[in-house]
């Protein structure tokens, strides 16, 4: 397993590698309990594992991810893909009929909710960081991993007709694995908030969005997993209903802005380009339940 992780390092995102590792460790434990080999696995054992997961409270999306990871690890080690076995595909069909295919949609943070959250931020370092994060996340439709990957040295400020504006180079995204990069445009309000935050950091390079420690001290790192916690904290401070807050995730800005774009009459090609989506069905899931009441 360790050799496989080293092999795929850099070829997959860090979050994907973590998921593959966690899922395969769980699968190894299952196989050990049943005196079976995990790599390569007998497809019948994998089919039984799917049954166990389906009866154990896992969602269909998490089970699909686990089986995809197991299949990928087999292929990387030049073993046959066990997920293609007829017994495994049949068990996956049974699992989907039992649990359904739908995954829980993140709660969208649209323009109205964004304004409430911005109003709840303070004037200290955390508040300055939070305002910049909220506005850039909404304007760019960045995934949480993309937000924490943005670099100060990739911020470009231009002046036209005496008005400053900002673009940010997104070096790599989920749909740009070859790192061709894409310039992201932000609003004037996001430009001002970002400029204020970067001035507070005082560095010329490194992560834009960083953690805030005790006594409002700015750290050098912010992980992707912290984005949804920041959004939830601000939403609670804004007085939003707890049932609404509970559904907020690191993708909530993407969902909310996509919904706003639909309401404004934007075409699907424009929405897909802005959000860097490659599949229309993904966008459809984001916008099919537009709910503007927090």
PDB file of C-alpha atoms in Angstrom:
ATOM      1  CA  UNK A   1       0.000   0.000   0.000  1.00  0.00           C
ATOM      2  CA  UNK A   2       2.818   2.407   0.912  1.00  0.00           C
ATOM      3  CA  UNK A   3       4.544   1.794  -2.438  1.00  0.00           C
ATOM      4  CA  UNK A   4       1.303   2.455  -4.292  1.00  0.00           C
ATOM      5  CA  UNK A   5       0.792   5.751  -2.428  1.00  0.00           C
ATOM      6  CA  UNK A   6       4.317   6.812  -3.397  1.00  0.00           C
ATOM      7  CA  UNK A   7       3.623   5.814  -6.995  1.00  0.00           C
ATOM      8  CA  UNK A   8       0.506   7.989  -7.291  1.00  0.00           C
ATOM      9  CA  UNK A   9       1.927  10.947  -5.371  1.00  0.00           C
ATOM     10  CA  UNK A  10       1.570  13.994  -7.584  1.00  0.00           C
ATOM     11  CA  UNK A  11      -0.679  12.239 -10.084  1.00  0.00           C
ATOM     12  CA  UNK A  12      -3.771  12.577  -7.886  1.00  0.00           C
ATOM     13  CA  UNK A  13      -4.882  15.301  -5.502  1.00  0.00           C
ATOM     14  CA  UNK A  14      -3.861  15.003  -1.854  1.00  0.00           C
ATOM     15  CA  UNK A  15      -7.504  14.518  -0.835  1.00  0.00           C
ATOM     16  CA  UNK A  16      -7.943  11.672  -3.340  1.00  0.00           C
ATOM     17  CA  UNK A  17      -4.797   9.947  -2.080  1.00  0.00           C
ATOM     18  CA  UNK A  18      -5.986  10.288   1.531  1.00  0.00           C
ATOM     19  CA  UNK A  19      -9.358   8.791   0.607  1.00  0.00           C
ATOM     20  CA  UNK A  20      -7.778   5.879  -1.277  1.00  0.00           C
ATOM     21  CA  UNK A  21      -5.462   5.168   1.656  1.00  0.00           C
ATOM     22  CA  UNK A  22      -8.243   5.284   4.273  1.00  0.00           C
ATOM     23  CA  UNK A  23     -10.624   3.162   2.197  1.00  0.00           C
ATOM     24  CA  UNK A  24      -8.011   0.544   1.371  1.00  0.00           C
ATOM     25  CA  UNK A  25      -6.856   0.274   4.985  1.00  0.00           C
ATOM     26  CA  UNK A  26     -10.472  -0.402   5.937  1.00  0.00           C
ATOM     27  CA  UNK A  27     -10.665  -3.014   3.175  1.00  0.00           C
ATOM     28  CA  UNK A  28      -7.435  -4.679   4.379  1.00  0.00           C
ATOM     29  CA  UNK A  29      -8.924  -4.903   7.870  1.00  0.00           C
ATOM     30  CA  UNK A  30     -12.077  -6.529   6.462  1.00  0.00           C
ATOM     31  CA  UNK A  31     -10.050  -9.057   4.479  1.00  0.00           C
ATOM     32  CA  UNK A  32      -7.842  -9.869   7.478  1.00  0.00           C
ATOM     33  CA  UNK A  33     -10.888 -10.595   9.612  1.00  0.00           C
ATOM     34  CA  UNK A  34     -12.042 -13.062   6.959  1.00  0.00           C
ATOM     35  CA  UNK A  35      -8.573 -14.556   6.347  1.00  0.00           C
ATOM     36  CA  UNK A  36      -8.519 -13.245   2.791  1.00  0.00           C
ATOM     37  CA  UNK A  37      -5.927 -11.440   0.666  1.00  0.00           C
ATOM     38  CA  UNK A  38      -6.709  -7.808  -0.113  1.00  0.00           C
ATOM     39  CA  UNK A  39      -4.326  -7.474  -3.075  1.00  0.00           C
ATOM     40  CA  UNK A  40      -5.237  -9.123  -5.319  1.00  0.00           C
ATOM     41  CA  UNK A  41      -8.684  -9.774  -3.942  1.00  0.00           C
ATOM     42  CA  UNK A  42     -11.119 -12.528  -4.843  1.00  0.00           C
ATOM     43  CA  UNK A  43     -14.036 -10.673  -6.515  1.00  0.00           C
ATOM     44  CA  UNK A  44     -16.505 -12.634  -4.370  1.00  0.00           C
ATOM     45  CA  UNK A  45     -14.881 -11.136  -1.258  1.00  0.00           C
ATOM     46  CA  UNK A  46     -15.221  -7.660  -2.770  1.00  0.00           C
ATOM     47  CA  UNK A  47     -18.898  -8.363  -3.474  1.00  0.00           C
ATOM     48  CA  UNK A  48     -19.387  -9.383   0.165  1.00  0.00           C
ATOM     49  CA  UNK A  49     -17.568  -6.215   1.252  1.00  0.00           C
ATOM     50  CA  UNK A  50     -20.070  -4.114  -0.718  1.00  0.00           C
ATOM     51  CA  UNK A  51     -22.932  -5.843   1.095  1.00  0.00           C
ATOM     52  CA  UNK A  52     -21.278  -5.089   4.434  1.00  0.00           C
ATOM     53  CA  UNK A  53     -20.810  -1.416   3.531  1.00  0.00           C
ATOM     54  CA  UNK A  54     -24.393  -1.087   2.281  1.00  0.00           C
ATOM     55  CA  UNK A  55     -25.707  -2.523   5.551  1.00  0.00           C
ATOM     56  CA  UNK A  56     -23.332  -0.448   7.646  1.00  0.00           C
ATOM     57  CA  UNK A  57     -24.750   3.021   7.098  1.00  0.00           C
ATOM     58  CA  UNK A  58     -22.416   4.169   4.308  1.00  0.00           C
ATOM     59  CA  UNK A  59     -23.838   6.315   1.500  1.00  0.00           C
ATOM     60  CA  UNK A  60     -23.830   5.057  -2.063  1.00  0.00           C
ATOM     61  CA  UNK A  61     -21.366   7.816  -2.996  1.00  0.00           C
ATOM     62  CA  UNK A  62     -18.862   6.751  -0.325  1.00  0.00           C
ATOM     63  CA  UNK A  63     -19.210   3.096  -1.356  1.00  0.00           C
ATOM     64  CA  UNK A  64     -18.586   4.008  -5.003  1.00  0.00           C
ATOM     65  CA  UNK A  65     -15.497   5.931  -3.918  1.00  0.00           C
ATOM     66  CA  UNK A  66     -14.210   2.971  -1.892  1.00  0.00           C
ATOM     67  CA  UNK A  67     -14.688   0.491  -4.741  1.00  0.00           C
ATOM     68  CA  UNK A  68     -13.109   2.909  -7.237  1.00  0.00           C
ATOM     69  CA  UNK A  69     -10.096   3.232  -4.958  1.00  0.00           C
ATOM     70  CA  UNK A  70      -9.746  -0.534  -4.564  1.00  0.00           C
ATOM     71  CA  UNK A  71      -9.999  -0.957  -8.331  1.00  0.00           C
ATOM     72  CA  UNK A  72      -7.404   1.777  -8.939  1.00  0.00           C
ATOM     73  CA  UNK A  73      -4.922   0.233  -6.503  1.00  0.00           C
ATOM     74  CA  UNK A  74      -5.315  -3.140  -8.244  1.00  0.00           C
ATOM     75  CA  UNK A  75      -4.714  -1.626 -11.678  1.00  0.00           C
ATOM     76  CA  UNK A  76      -1.685   0.352 -10.479  1.00  0.00           C
ATOM     77  CA  UNK A  77      -0.202  -2.914  -9.236  1.00  0.00           C
ATOM     78  CA  UNK A  78      -1.002  -4.592 -12.578  1.00  0.00           C
ATOM     79  CA  UNK A  79      -3.712  -6.842 -11.210  1.00  0.00           C
ATOM     80  CA  UNK A  80      -7.086  -7.355 -12.888  1.00  0.00           C
ATOM     81  CA  UNK A  81      -9.742  -4.825 -11.939  1.00  0.00           C
ATOM     82  CA  UNK A  82     -12.023  -6.731  -9.499  1.00  0.00           C
ATOM     83  CA  UNK A  83     -14.798  -4.141  -9.839  1.00  0.00           C
ATOM     84  CA  UNK A  84     -15.465  -5.407 -13.390  1.00  0.00           C
ATOM     85  CA  UNK A  85     -16.320  -8.890 -12.185  1.00  0.00           C
ATOM     86  CA  UNK A  86     -20.010  -9.789 -12.844  1.00  0.00           C
ATOM     87  CA  UNK A  87     -20.664 -10.594  -9.177  1.00  0.00           C
ATOM     88  CA  UNK A  88     -19.251  -7.242  -8.090  1.00  0.00           C
ATOM     89  CA  UNK A  89     -21.216  -5.259 -10.686  1.00  0.00           C
ATOM     90  CA  UNK A  90     -24.409  -7.070  -9.655  1.00  0.00           C
ATOM     91  CA  UNK A  91     -23.771  -6.240  -5.996  1.00  0.00           C
ATOM     92  CA  UNK A  92     -23.181  -2.594  -6.916  1.00  0.00           C
ATOM     93  CA  UNK A  93     -26.536  -2.583  -8.716  1.00  0.00           C
ATOM     94  CA  UNK A  94     -28.235  -4.033  -5.628  1.00  0.00           C
ATOM     95  CA  UNK A  95     -26.512  -1.431  -3.478  1.00  0.00           C
ATOM     96  CA  UNK A  96     -27.746   1.401  -5.698  1.00  0.00           C
ATOM     97  CA  UNK A  97     -31.297   0.038  -5.714  1.00  0.00           C
ATOM     98  CA  UNK A  98     -31.184  -0.109  -1.932  1.00  0.00           C
ATOM     99  CA  UNK A  99     -29.472   3.207  -1.181  1.00  0.00           C
ATOM    100  CA  UNK A 100     -30.101   5.207  -4.331  1.00  0.00           C
ATOM    101  CA  UNK A 101     -27.494   7.110  -6.293  1.00  0.00           C
ATOM    102  CA  UNK A 102     -28.154  10.602  -5.026  1.00  0.00           C
ATOM    103  CA  UNK A 103     -25.604  12.198  -2.715  1.00  0.00           C
ATOM    104  CA  UNK A 104     -26.573  14.871  -0.222  1.00  0.00           C
ATOM    105  CA  UNK A 105     -26.289  18.285  -1.828  1.00  0.00           C
ATOM    106  CA  UNK A 106     -24.294  20.957  -0.044  1.00  0.00           C
ATOM    107  CA  UNK A 107     -26.337  23.943   1.109  1.00  0.00           C
ATOM    108  CA  UNK A 108     -25.867  26.791  -1.332  1.00  0.00           C
ATOM    109  CA  UNK A 109     -24.613  30.140  -0.046  1.00  0.00           C
ATOM    110  CA  UNK A 110     -26.186  32.589  -2.464  1.00  0.00           C
ATOM    111  CA  UNK A 111     -25.817  36.360  -2.671  1.00  0.00           C
ATOM    112  CA  UNK A 112     -28.427  37.059   0.018  1.00  0.00           C
ATOM    113  CA  UNK A 113     -26.839  34.657   2.496  1.00  0.00           C
ATOM    114  CA  UNK A 114     -23.381  35.927   1.586  1.00  0.00           C
ATOM    115  CA  UNK A 115     -24.402  39.465   2.581  1.00  0.00           C
ATOM    116  CA  UNK A 116     -25.633  38.226   5.964  1.00  0.00           C
ATOM    117  CA  UNK A 117     -22.363  36.397   6.555  1.00  0.00           C
ATOM    118  CA  UNK A 118     -20.242  39.384   5.524  1.00  0.00           C
ATOM    119  CA  UNK A 119     -22.162  41.551   7.986  1.00  0.00           C
ATOM    120  CA  UNK A 120     -21.212  39.132  10.774  1.00  0.00           C
ATOM    121  CA  UNK A 121     -17.447  39.529  10.297  1.00  0.00           C
ATOM    122  CA  UNK A 122     -15.327  41.689  12.621  1.00  0.00           C
ATOM    123  CA  UNK A 123     -12.591  44.262  12.073  1.00  0.00           C
ATOM    124  CA  UNK A 124      -9.748  42.080  13.407  1.00  0.00           C
ATOM    125  CA  UNK A 125      -7.387  39.852  11.416  1.00  0.00           C
ATOM    126  CA  UNK A 126      -9.860  36.992  11.370  1.00  0.00           C
ATOM    127  CA  UNK A 127     -12.625  39.245  10.094  1.00  0.00           C
ATOM    128  CA  UNK A 128     -10.409  40.688   7.367  1.00  0.00           C
ATOM    129  CA  UNK A 129      -9.377  37.169   6.306  1.00  0.00           C
ATOM    130  CA  UNK A 130     -12.955  35.916   6.437  1.00  0.00           C
ATOM    131  CA  UNK A 131     -14.308  38.743   4.238  1.00  0.00           C
ATOM    132  CA  UNK A 132     -11.632  38.141   1.611  1.00  0.00           C
ATOM    133  CA  UNK A 133     -12.245  34.384   1.738  1.00  0.00           C
ATOM    134  CA  UNK A 134     -16.030  34.701   1.422  1.00  0.00           C
ATOM    135  CA  UNK A 135     -15.886  37.136  -1.488  1.00  0.00           C
ATOM    136  CA  UNK A 136     -13.150  35.320  -3.429  1.00  0.00           C
ATOM    137  CA  UNK A 137     -14.858  31.951  -2.876  1.00  0.00           C
ATOM    138  CA  UNK A 138     -18.148  33.296  -4.210  1.00  0.00           C
ATOM    139  CA  UNK A 139     -16.692  35.216  -7.170  1.00  0.00           C
ATOM    140  CA  UNK A 140     -14.381  32.443  -8.379  1.00  0.00           C
ATOM    141  CA  UNK A 141     -16.577  29.402  -7.585  1.00  0.00           C
ATOM    142  CA  UNK A 142     -13.426  27.764  -6.265  1.00  0.00           C
ATOM    143  CA  UNK A 143     -13.487  24.356  -4.659  1.00  0.00           C
ATOM    144  CA  UNK A 144     -12.056  24.294  -1.137  1.00  0.00           C
ATOM    145  CA  UNK A 145      -8.843  22.662  -2.363  1.00  0.00           C
ATOM    146  CA  UNK A 146      -8.521  25.399  -4.973  1.00  0.00           C
ATOM    147  CA  UNK A 147      -9.078  28.169  -2.423  1.00  0.00           C
ATOM    148  CA  UNK A 148      -6.234  27.001  -0.208  1.00  0.00           C
ATOM    149  CA  UNK A 149      -3.956  26.528  -3.238  1.00  0.00           C
ATOM    150  CA  UNK A 150      -4.160  30.194  -4.318  1.00  0.00           C
ATOM    151  CA  UNK A 151      -0.821  31.989  -4.014  1.00  0.00           C
ATOM    152  CA  UNK A 152       0.012  35.635  -3.286  1.00  0.00           C
ATOM    153  CA  UNK A 153       2.507  35.732  -6.154  1.00  0.00           C
ATOM    154  CA  UNK A 154      -0.287  34.718  -8.537  1.00  0.00           C
ATOM    155  CA  UNK A 155      -2.412  37.773  -7.740  1.00  0.00           C
ATOM    156  CA  UNK A 156      -2.299  40.267 -10.596  1.00  0.00           C
ATOM    157  CA  UNK A 157      -3.499  43.840 -10.084  1.00  0.00           C
ATOM    158  CA  UNK A 158      -4.146  45.936 -13.178  1.00  0.00           C
ATOM    159  CA  UNK A 159      -5.180  49.575 -13.510  1.00  0.00           C
ATOM    160  CA  UNK A 160      -7.568  50.776 -16.212  1.00  0.00           C
ATOM    161  CA  UNK A 161      -9.135  54.225 -16.262  1.00  0.00           C
ATOM    162  CA  UNK A 162      -7.648  54.809 -12.800  1.00  0.00           C
ATOM    163  CA  UNK A 163      -9.542  51.786 -11.401  1.00  0.00           C
ATOM    164  CA  UNK A 164      -7.679  48.824  -9.949  1.00  0.00           C
ATOM    165  CA  UNK A 165      -8.887  45.266 -10.522  1.00  0.00           C
ATOM    166  CA  UNK A 166      -7.621  41.836  -9.539  1.00  0.00           C
ATOM    167  CA  UNK A 167      -7.232  38.519 -11.303  1.00  0.00           C
ATOM    168  CA  UNK A 168      -5.820  35.401  -9.655  1.00  0.00           C
ATOM    169  CA  UNK A 169      -4.083  32.530 -11.408  1.00  0.00           C
ATOM    170  CA  UNK A 170      -5.537  29.182 -10.440  1.00  0.00           C
ATOM    171  CA  UNK A 171      -2.591  26.968 -11.242  1.00  0.00           C
ATOM    172  CA  UNK A 172      -4.428  23.666 -11.080  1.00  0.00           C
ATOM    173  CA  UNK A 173      -7.971  22.429 -10.555  1.00  0.00           C
ATOM    174  CA  UNK A 174      -9.909  19.179 -10.510  1.00  0.00           C
ATOM    175  CA  UNK A 175     -10.654  19.547 -14.224  1.00  0.00           C
ATOM    176  CA  UNK A 176      -7.174  20.848 -15.081  1.00  0.00           C
ATOM    177  CA  UNK A 177      -4.889  18.075 -13.891  1.00  0.00           C
ATOM    178  CA  UNK A 178      -2.171  19.120 -16.374  1.00  0.00           C
ATOM    179  CA  UNK A 179      -1.884  22.504 -14.648  1.00  0.00           C
ATOM    180  CA  UNK A 180      -2.445  24.687 -17.700  1.00  0.00           C
ATOM    181  CA  UNK A 181      -3.903  27.265 -15.309  1.00  0.00           C
ATOM    182  CA  UNK A 182      -6.818  29.676 -15.496  1.00  0.00           C
ATOM    183  CA  UNK A 183      -7.079  33.350 -14.609  1.00  0.00           C
ATOM    184  CA  UNK A 184      -9.968  34.069 -12.264  1.00  0.00           C
ATOM    185  CA  UNK A 185     -11.622  37.484 -12.170  1.00  0.00           C
ATOM    186  CA  UNK A 186     -13.015  38.903  -8.939  1.00  0.00           C
ATOM    187  CA  UNK A 187     -15.371  41.777  -8.212  1.00  0.00           C
ATOM    188  CA  UNK A 188     -14.221  45.206  -7.080  1.00  0.00           C
ATOM    189  CA  UNK A 189     -15.381  44.422  -3.557  1.00  0.00           C
ATOM    190  CA  UNK A 190     -13.379  41.183  -3.506  1.00  0.00           C
ATOM    191  CA  UNK A 191     -10.384  43.077  -4.913  1.00  0.00           C
ATOM    192  CA  UNK A 192     -10.472  45.547  -2.009  1.00  0.00           C
ATOM    193  CA  UNK A 193     -10.978  42.830   0.611  1.00  0.00           C
ATOM    194  CA  UNK A 194      -8.157  40.741  -0.848  1.00  0.00           C
ATOM    195  CA  UNK A 195      -5.820  43.718  -1.011  1.00  0.00           C
ATOM    196  CA  UNK A 196      -6.485  44.522   2.657  1.00  0.00           C
ATOM    197  CA  UNK A 197      -5.879  40.909   3.703  1.00  0.00           C
ATOM    198  CA  UNK A 198      -2.621  40.507   1.753  1.00  0.00           C
ATOM    199  CA  UNK A 199      -1.365  43.752   3.286  1.00  0.00           C
ATOM    200  CA  UNK A 200      -2.041  42.233   6.707  1.00  0.00           C
ATOM    201  CA  UNK A 201      -0.042  39.110   5.816  1.00  0.00           C
ATOM    202  CA  UNK A 202       2.922  41.197   4.739  1.00  0.00           C
ATOM    203  CA  UNK A 203       4.467  38.482   2.538  1.00  0.00           C
ATOM    204  CA  UNK A 204       5.177  38.578  -1.181  1.00  0.00           C
ATOM    205  CA  UNK A 205       4.528  34.889  -1.743  1.00  0.00           C
ATOM    206  CA  UNK A 206       2.913  31.815  -0.204  1.00  0.00           C
ATOM    207  CA  UNK A 207      -0.698  30.883   0.494  1.00  0.00           C
ATOM    208  CA  UNK A 208      -3.214  33.686   0.296  1.00  0.00           C
ATOM    209  CA  UNK A 209      -5.622  32.213   2.798  1.00  0.00           C
ATOM    210  CA  UNK A 210      -4.053  31.286   6.119  1.00  0.00           C
ATOM    211  CA  UNK A 211      -5.055  30.235   9.575  1.00  0.00           C
ATOM    212  CA  UNK A 212      -5.572  32.643  12.454  1.00  0.00           C
ATOM    213  CA  UNK A 213      -4.175  31.575  15.815  1.00  0.00           C
ATOM    214  CA  UNK A 214      -4.428  32.914  19.308  1.00  0.00           C
ATOM    215  CA  UNK A 215      -4.130  36.679  19.747  1.00  0.00           C
ATOM    216  CA  UNK A 216      -5.119  37.012  16.055  1.00  0.00           C
ATOM    217  CA  UNK A 217      -1.694  35.791  14.927  1.00  0.00           C
ATOM    218  CA  UNK A 218      -1.588  34.855  11.235  1.00  0.00           C
ATOM    219  CA  UNK A 219      -0.113  31.421  10.517  1.00  0.00           C
ATOM    220  CA  UNK A 220       1.450  30.212   7.277  1.00  0.00           C
ATOM    221  CA  UNK A 221      -1.047  27.483   6.434  1.00  0.00           C
ATOM    222  CA  UNK A 222      -4.741  26.765   6.009  1.00  0.00           C
ATOM    223  CA  UNK A 223      -5.978  23.287   5.089  1.00  0.00           C
ATOM    224  CA  UNK A 224      -8.871  22.591   2.755  1.00  0.00           C
ATOM    225  CA  UNK A 225     -10.745  20.827   5.539  1.00  0.00           C
ATOM    226  CA  UNK A 226     -10.904  24.091   7.495  1.00  0.00           C
ATOM    227  CA  UNK A 227     -12.872  25.954   4.824  1.00  0.00           C
ATOM    228  CA  UNK A 228     -16.259  24.452   5.681  1.00  0.00           C
ATOM    229  CA  UNK A 229     -15.620  25.036   9.391  1.00  0.00           C
ATOM    230  CA  UNK A 230     -14.930  28.707   8.705  1.00  0.00           C
ATOM    231  CA  UNK A 231     -18.110  29.011   6.636  1.00  0.00           C
ATOM    232  CA  UNK A 232     -20.153  27.319   9.372  1.00  0.00           C
ATOM    233  CA  UNK A 233     -18.682  29.522  12.103  1.00  0.00           C
ATOM    234  CA  UNK A 234     -19.521  32.707  10.220  1.00  0.00           C
ATOM    235  CA  UNK A 235     -23.004  31.435   9.346  1.00  0.00           C
ATOM    236  CA  UNK A 236     -23.743  30.723  13.005  1.00  0.00           C
ATOM    237  CA  UNK A 237     -22.487  34.153  13.973  1.00  0.00           C
ATOM    238  CA  UNK A 238     -24.809  35.617  11.343  1.00  0.00           C
ATOM    239  CA  UNK A 239     -27.722  33.925  13.123  1.00  0.00           C
ATOM    240  CA  UNK A 240     -28.620  31.503  10.367  1.00  0.00           C
ATOM    241  CA  UNK A 241     -30.776  28.527  11.298  1.00  0.00           C
ATOM    242  CA  UNK A 242     -28.777  25.556  12.568  1.00  0.00           C
ATOM    243  CA  UNK A 243     -30.423  23.182  10.081  1.00  0.00           C
ATOM    244  CA  UNK A 244     -29.112  25.458   7.326  1.00  0.00           C
ATOM    245  CA  UNK A 245     -25.642  25.678   8.880  1.00  0.00           C
ATOM    246  CA  UNK A 246     -25.429  21.892   9.237  1.00  0.00           C
ATOM    247  CA  UNK A 247     -25.666  21.484   5.442  1.00  0.00           C
ATOM    248  CA  UNK A 248     -22.931  24.009   4.659  1.00  0.00           C
ATOM    249  CA  UNK A 249     -19.764  22.555   3.146  1.00  0.00           C
ATOM    250  CA  UNK A 250     -16.639  23.794   1.427  1.00  0.00           C
ATOM    251  CA  UNK A 251     -18.614  23.663  -1.849  1.00  0.00           C
ATOM    252  CA  UNK A 252     -21.467  25.865  -0.635  1.00  0.00           C
ATOM    253  CA  UNK A 253     -20.187  28.973  -2.407  1.00  0.00           C
ATOM    254  CA  UNK A 254     -19.969  27.060  -5.707  1.00  0.00           C
ATOM    255  CA  UNK A 255     -23.512  25.811  -5.275  1.00  0.00           C
ATOM    256  CA  UNK A 256     -24.902  29.201  -4.272  1.00  0.00           C
ATOM    257  CA  UNK A 257     -23.213  31.167  -7.033  1.00  0.00           C
ATOM    258  CA  UNK A 258     -24.249  28.587  -9.630  1.00  0.00           C
ATOM    259  CA  UNK A 259     -27.846  28.952  -8.424  1.00  0.00           C
ATOM    260  CA  UNK A 260     -27.574  32.740  -8.620  1.00  0.00           C
ATOM    261  CA  UNK A 261     -26.295  32.461 -12.179  1.00  0.00           C
ATOM    262  CA  UNK A 262     -29.273  30.301 -13.172  1.00  0.00           C
ATOM    263  CA  UNK A 263     -31.702  32.790 -11.652  1.00  0.00           C
ATOM    264  CA  UNK A 264     -29.947  35.643 -13.489  1.00  0.00           C
ATOM    265  CA  UNK A 265     -30.475  33.832 -16.799  1.00  0.00           C
ATOM    266  CA  UNK A 266     -26.887  32.773 -17.475  1.00  0.00           C
ATOM    267  CA  UNK A 267     -26.491  29.961 -20.023  1.00  0.00           C
ATOM    268  CA  UNK A 268     -25.155  26.550 -19.064  1.00  0.00           C
ATOM    269  CA  UNK A 269     -21.949  26.981 -21.126  1.00  0.00           C
ATOM    270  CA  UNK A 270     -21.203  30.194 -19.219  1.00  0.00           C
ATOM    271  CA  UNK A 271     -21.929  28.583 -15.840  1.00  0.00           C
ATOM    272  CA  UNK A 272     -19.793  25.547 -16.682  1.00  0.00           C
ATOM    273  CA  UNK A 273     -16.923  27.763 -17.817  1.00  0.00           C
ATOM    274  CA  UNK A 274     -17.053  29.924 -14.688  1.00  0.00           C
ATOM    275  CA  UNK A 275     -17.209  26.921 -12.367  1.00  0.00           C
ATOM    276  CA  UNK A 276     -14.777  24.834 -14.411  1.00  0.00           C
ATOM    277  CA  UNK A 277     -17.213  21.940 -14.685  1.00  0.00           C
ATOM    278  CA  UNK A 278     -16.719  19.296 -17.354  1.00  0.00           C
ATOM    279  CA  UNK A 279     -20.087  17.529 -16.949  1.00  0.00           C
ATOM    280  CA  UNK A 280     -23.537  19.081 -17.261  1.00  0.00           C
ATOM    281  CA  UNK A 281     -25.087  16.571 -14.854  1.00  0.00           C
ATOM    282  CA  UNK A 282     -22.862  17.920 -12.064  1.00  0.00           C
ATOM    283  CA  UNK A 283     -24.187  21.426 -12.637  1.00  0.00           C
ATOM    284  CA  UNK A 284     -27.737  20.092 -12.787  1.00  0.00           C
ATOM    285  CA  UNK A 285     -27.344  18.580  -9.314  1.00  0.00           C
ATOM    286  CA  UNK A 286     -26.136  21.923  -8.016  1.00  0.00           C
ATOM    287  CA  UNK A 287     -29.052  23.935  -9.351  1.00  0.00           C
ATOM    288  CA  UNK A 288     -32.009  21.543  -9.289  1.00  0.00           C
ATOM    289  CA  UNK A 289     -33.010  22.506  -5.724  1.00  0.00           C
ATOM    290  CA  UNK A 290     -32.735  26.276  -5.600  1.00  0.00           C
ATOM    291  CA  UNK A 291     -33.749  27.387  -2.135  1.00  0.00           C
ATOM    292  CA  UNK A 292     -33.153  30.955  -1.101  1.00  0.00           C
ATOM    293  CA  UNK A 293     -34.546  30.784   2.420  1.00  0.00           C
ATOM    294  CA  UNK A 294     -31.923  30.093   5.117  1.00  0.00           C
TER     295      UNK A 294
END
